[in-house]
mmCIF file of C-alpha atoms in Angstrom:
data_model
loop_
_atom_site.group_PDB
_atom_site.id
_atom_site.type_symbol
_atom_site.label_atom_id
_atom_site.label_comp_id
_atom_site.label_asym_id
_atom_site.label_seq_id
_atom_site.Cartn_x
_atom_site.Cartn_y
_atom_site.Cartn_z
ATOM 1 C CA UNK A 3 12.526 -21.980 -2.996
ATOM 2 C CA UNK A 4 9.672 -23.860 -4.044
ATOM 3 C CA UNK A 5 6.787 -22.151 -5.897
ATOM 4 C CA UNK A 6 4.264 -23.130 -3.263
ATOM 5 C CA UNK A 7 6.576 -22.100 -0.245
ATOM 6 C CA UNK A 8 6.967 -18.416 -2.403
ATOM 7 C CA UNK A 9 3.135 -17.927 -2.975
ATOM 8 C CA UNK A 10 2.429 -18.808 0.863
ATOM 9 C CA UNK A 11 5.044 -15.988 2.109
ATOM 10 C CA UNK A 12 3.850 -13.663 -0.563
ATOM 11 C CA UNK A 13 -0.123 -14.247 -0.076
ATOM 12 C CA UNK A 14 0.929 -13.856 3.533
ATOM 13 C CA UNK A 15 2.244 -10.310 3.399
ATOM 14 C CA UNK A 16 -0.688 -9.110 0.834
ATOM 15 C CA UNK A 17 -2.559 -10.137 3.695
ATOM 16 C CA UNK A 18 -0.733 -8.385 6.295
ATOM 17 C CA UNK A 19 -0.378 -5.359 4.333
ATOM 18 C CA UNK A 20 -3.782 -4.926 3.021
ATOM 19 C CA UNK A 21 -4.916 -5.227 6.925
ATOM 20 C CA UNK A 22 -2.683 -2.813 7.724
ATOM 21 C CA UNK A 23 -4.335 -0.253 5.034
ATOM 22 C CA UNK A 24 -7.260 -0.756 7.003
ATOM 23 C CA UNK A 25 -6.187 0.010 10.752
ATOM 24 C CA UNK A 26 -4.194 3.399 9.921
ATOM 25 C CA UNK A 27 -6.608 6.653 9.862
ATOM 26 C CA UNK A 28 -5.167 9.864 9.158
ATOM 27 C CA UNK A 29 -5.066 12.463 11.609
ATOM 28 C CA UNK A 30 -7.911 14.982 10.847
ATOM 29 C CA UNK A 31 -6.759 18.047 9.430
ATOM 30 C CA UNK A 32 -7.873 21.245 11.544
ATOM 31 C CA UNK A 33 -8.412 18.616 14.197
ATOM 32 C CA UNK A 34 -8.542 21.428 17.063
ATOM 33 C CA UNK A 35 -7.616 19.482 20.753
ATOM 34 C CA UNK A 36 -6.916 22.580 22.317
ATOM 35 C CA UNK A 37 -9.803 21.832 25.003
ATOM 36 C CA UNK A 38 -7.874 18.593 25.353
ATOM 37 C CA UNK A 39 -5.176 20.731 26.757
ATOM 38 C CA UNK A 40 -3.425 21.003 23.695
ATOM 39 C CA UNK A 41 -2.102 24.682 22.481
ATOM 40 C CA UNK A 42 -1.717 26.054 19.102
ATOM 41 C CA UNK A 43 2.029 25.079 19.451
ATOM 42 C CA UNK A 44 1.006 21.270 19.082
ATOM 43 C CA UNK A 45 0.315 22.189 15.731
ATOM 44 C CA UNK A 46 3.521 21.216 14.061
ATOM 45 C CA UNK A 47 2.972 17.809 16.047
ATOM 46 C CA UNK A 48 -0.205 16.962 14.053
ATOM 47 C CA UNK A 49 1.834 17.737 10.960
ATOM 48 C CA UNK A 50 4.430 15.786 11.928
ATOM 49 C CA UNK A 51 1.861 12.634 12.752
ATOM 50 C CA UNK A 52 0.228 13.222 9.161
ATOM 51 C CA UNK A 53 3.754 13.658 7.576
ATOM 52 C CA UNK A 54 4.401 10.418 9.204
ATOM 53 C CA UNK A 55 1.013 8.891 8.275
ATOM 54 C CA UNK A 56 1.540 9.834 4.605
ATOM 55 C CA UNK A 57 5.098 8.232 4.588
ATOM 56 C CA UNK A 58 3.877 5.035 6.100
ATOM 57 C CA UNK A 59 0.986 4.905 3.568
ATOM 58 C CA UNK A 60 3.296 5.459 0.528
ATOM 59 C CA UNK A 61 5.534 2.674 1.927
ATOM 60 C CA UNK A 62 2.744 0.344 2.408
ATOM 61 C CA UNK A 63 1.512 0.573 -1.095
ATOM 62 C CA UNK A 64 4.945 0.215 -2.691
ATOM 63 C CA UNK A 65 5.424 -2.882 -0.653
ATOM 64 C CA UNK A 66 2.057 -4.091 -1.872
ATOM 65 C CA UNK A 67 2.977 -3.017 -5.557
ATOM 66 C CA UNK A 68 6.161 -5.008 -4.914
ATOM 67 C CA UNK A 69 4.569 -8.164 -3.562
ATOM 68 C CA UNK A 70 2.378 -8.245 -6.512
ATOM 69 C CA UNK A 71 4.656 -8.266 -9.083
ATOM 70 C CA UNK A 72 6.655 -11.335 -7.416
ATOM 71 C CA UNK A 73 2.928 -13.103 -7.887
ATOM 72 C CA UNK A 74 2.481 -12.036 -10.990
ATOM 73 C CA UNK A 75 6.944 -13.483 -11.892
ATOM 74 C CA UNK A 76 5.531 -16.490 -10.026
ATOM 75 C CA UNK A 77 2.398 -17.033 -12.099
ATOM 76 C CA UNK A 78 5.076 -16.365 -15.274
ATOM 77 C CA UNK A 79 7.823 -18.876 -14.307
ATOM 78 C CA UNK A 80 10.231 -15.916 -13.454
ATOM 79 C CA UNK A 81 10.343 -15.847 -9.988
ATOM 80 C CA UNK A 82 13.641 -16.282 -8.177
ATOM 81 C CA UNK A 83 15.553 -15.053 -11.002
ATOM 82 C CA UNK A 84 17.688 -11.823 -10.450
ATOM 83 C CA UNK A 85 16.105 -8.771 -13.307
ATOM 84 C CA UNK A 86 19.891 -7.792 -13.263
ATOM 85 C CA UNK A 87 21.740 -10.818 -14.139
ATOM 86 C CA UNK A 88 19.639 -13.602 -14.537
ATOM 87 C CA UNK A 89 20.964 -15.568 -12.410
ATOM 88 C CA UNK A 90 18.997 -17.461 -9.548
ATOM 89 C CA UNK A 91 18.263 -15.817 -6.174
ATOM 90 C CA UNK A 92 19.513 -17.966 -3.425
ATOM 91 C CA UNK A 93 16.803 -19.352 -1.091
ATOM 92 C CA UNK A 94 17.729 -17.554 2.243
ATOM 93 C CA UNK A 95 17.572 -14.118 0.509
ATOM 94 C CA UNK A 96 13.787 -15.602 -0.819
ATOM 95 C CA UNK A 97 12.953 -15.816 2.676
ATOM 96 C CA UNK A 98 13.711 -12.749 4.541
ATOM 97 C CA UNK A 99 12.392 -10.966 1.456
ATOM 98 C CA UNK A 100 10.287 -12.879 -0.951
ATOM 99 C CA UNK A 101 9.189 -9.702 -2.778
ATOM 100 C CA UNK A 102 12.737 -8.965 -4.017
ATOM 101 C CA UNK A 103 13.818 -9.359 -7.895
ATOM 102 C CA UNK A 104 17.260 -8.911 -7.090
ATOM 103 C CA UNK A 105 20.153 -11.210 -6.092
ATOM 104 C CA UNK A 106 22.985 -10.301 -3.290
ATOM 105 C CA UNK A 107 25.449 -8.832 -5.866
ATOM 106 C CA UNK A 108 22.708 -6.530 -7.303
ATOM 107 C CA UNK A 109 20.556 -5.173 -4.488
ATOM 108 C CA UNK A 110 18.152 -2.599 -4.387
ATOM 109 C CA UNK A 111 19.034 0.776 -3.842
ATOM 110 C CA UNK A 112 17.180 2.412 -1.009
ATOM 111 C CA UNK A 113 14.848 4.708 -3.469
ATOM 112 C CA UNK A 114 13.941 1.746 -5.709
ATOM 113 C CA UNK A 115 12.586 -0.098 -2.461
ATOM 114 C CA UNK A 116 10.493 2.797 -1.596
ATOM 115 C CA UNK A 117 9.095 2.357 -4.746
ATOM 116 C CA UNK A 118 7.867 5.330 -7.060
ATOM 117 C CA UNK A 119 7.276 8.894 -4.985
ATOM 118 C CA UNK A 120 3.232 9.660 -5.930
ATOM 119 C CA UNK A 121 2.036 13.161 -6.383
#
């Protein structure tokens, strides 16, 4: 893949993902509805919404961390090389994920592309 062709993908989901940041709003804690004829039992849902929240945040910022770096392998010369083996990352894997510093015969584990767990 062309360098231009990467940095329009990749400035493309920045975008995306930095608009997202702004549209979700965590539920307000202590946020009583019960005149909207919601019990005390709806509790657990609320944690459940901010558990979800929370998850969705922490996935959006590891995706932005992600994208990032592959600007900042771009503005190197690195980009499209696999971290594991060196070896270049084929074009159609570029596409569907232009973020990614891995080719097909190393991929990501699933932890990795959550990205680091913030406490």
């Amino acid at each position: 893949m062309d360098a231009q062709r990467a940095r329009t993908l990749l400035t493309e989901e920045l975008d995306q993902l930095e608009d997202s940041s702004a549209v979700t709003e965590r539920p307000a804690p202590g946020d009583d509805r019960v005149g909207e004829g919601l019990d005390f039992g709806d509790e657990g849902s609320r944690a459940y919404e901010t558990m979800a929240h929370d998850l969705d945040e922490n996935t959006r910022r590891a995706r932005t961390a992600r994208v990032r770096a592959a600007l900042t392998r771009l503005d190197k010369g690195e980009y499209g090389r696999c971290d594991v083996c060196g070896e270049q990352i084929d074009d159609e894997r570029l596409e569907a994920r232009p973020d990614t510093d891995r080719c097909r015969d190393h991929p990501e584990d699933v932890a990795q592309m959550a990205g680091p767990v913030e406490g």
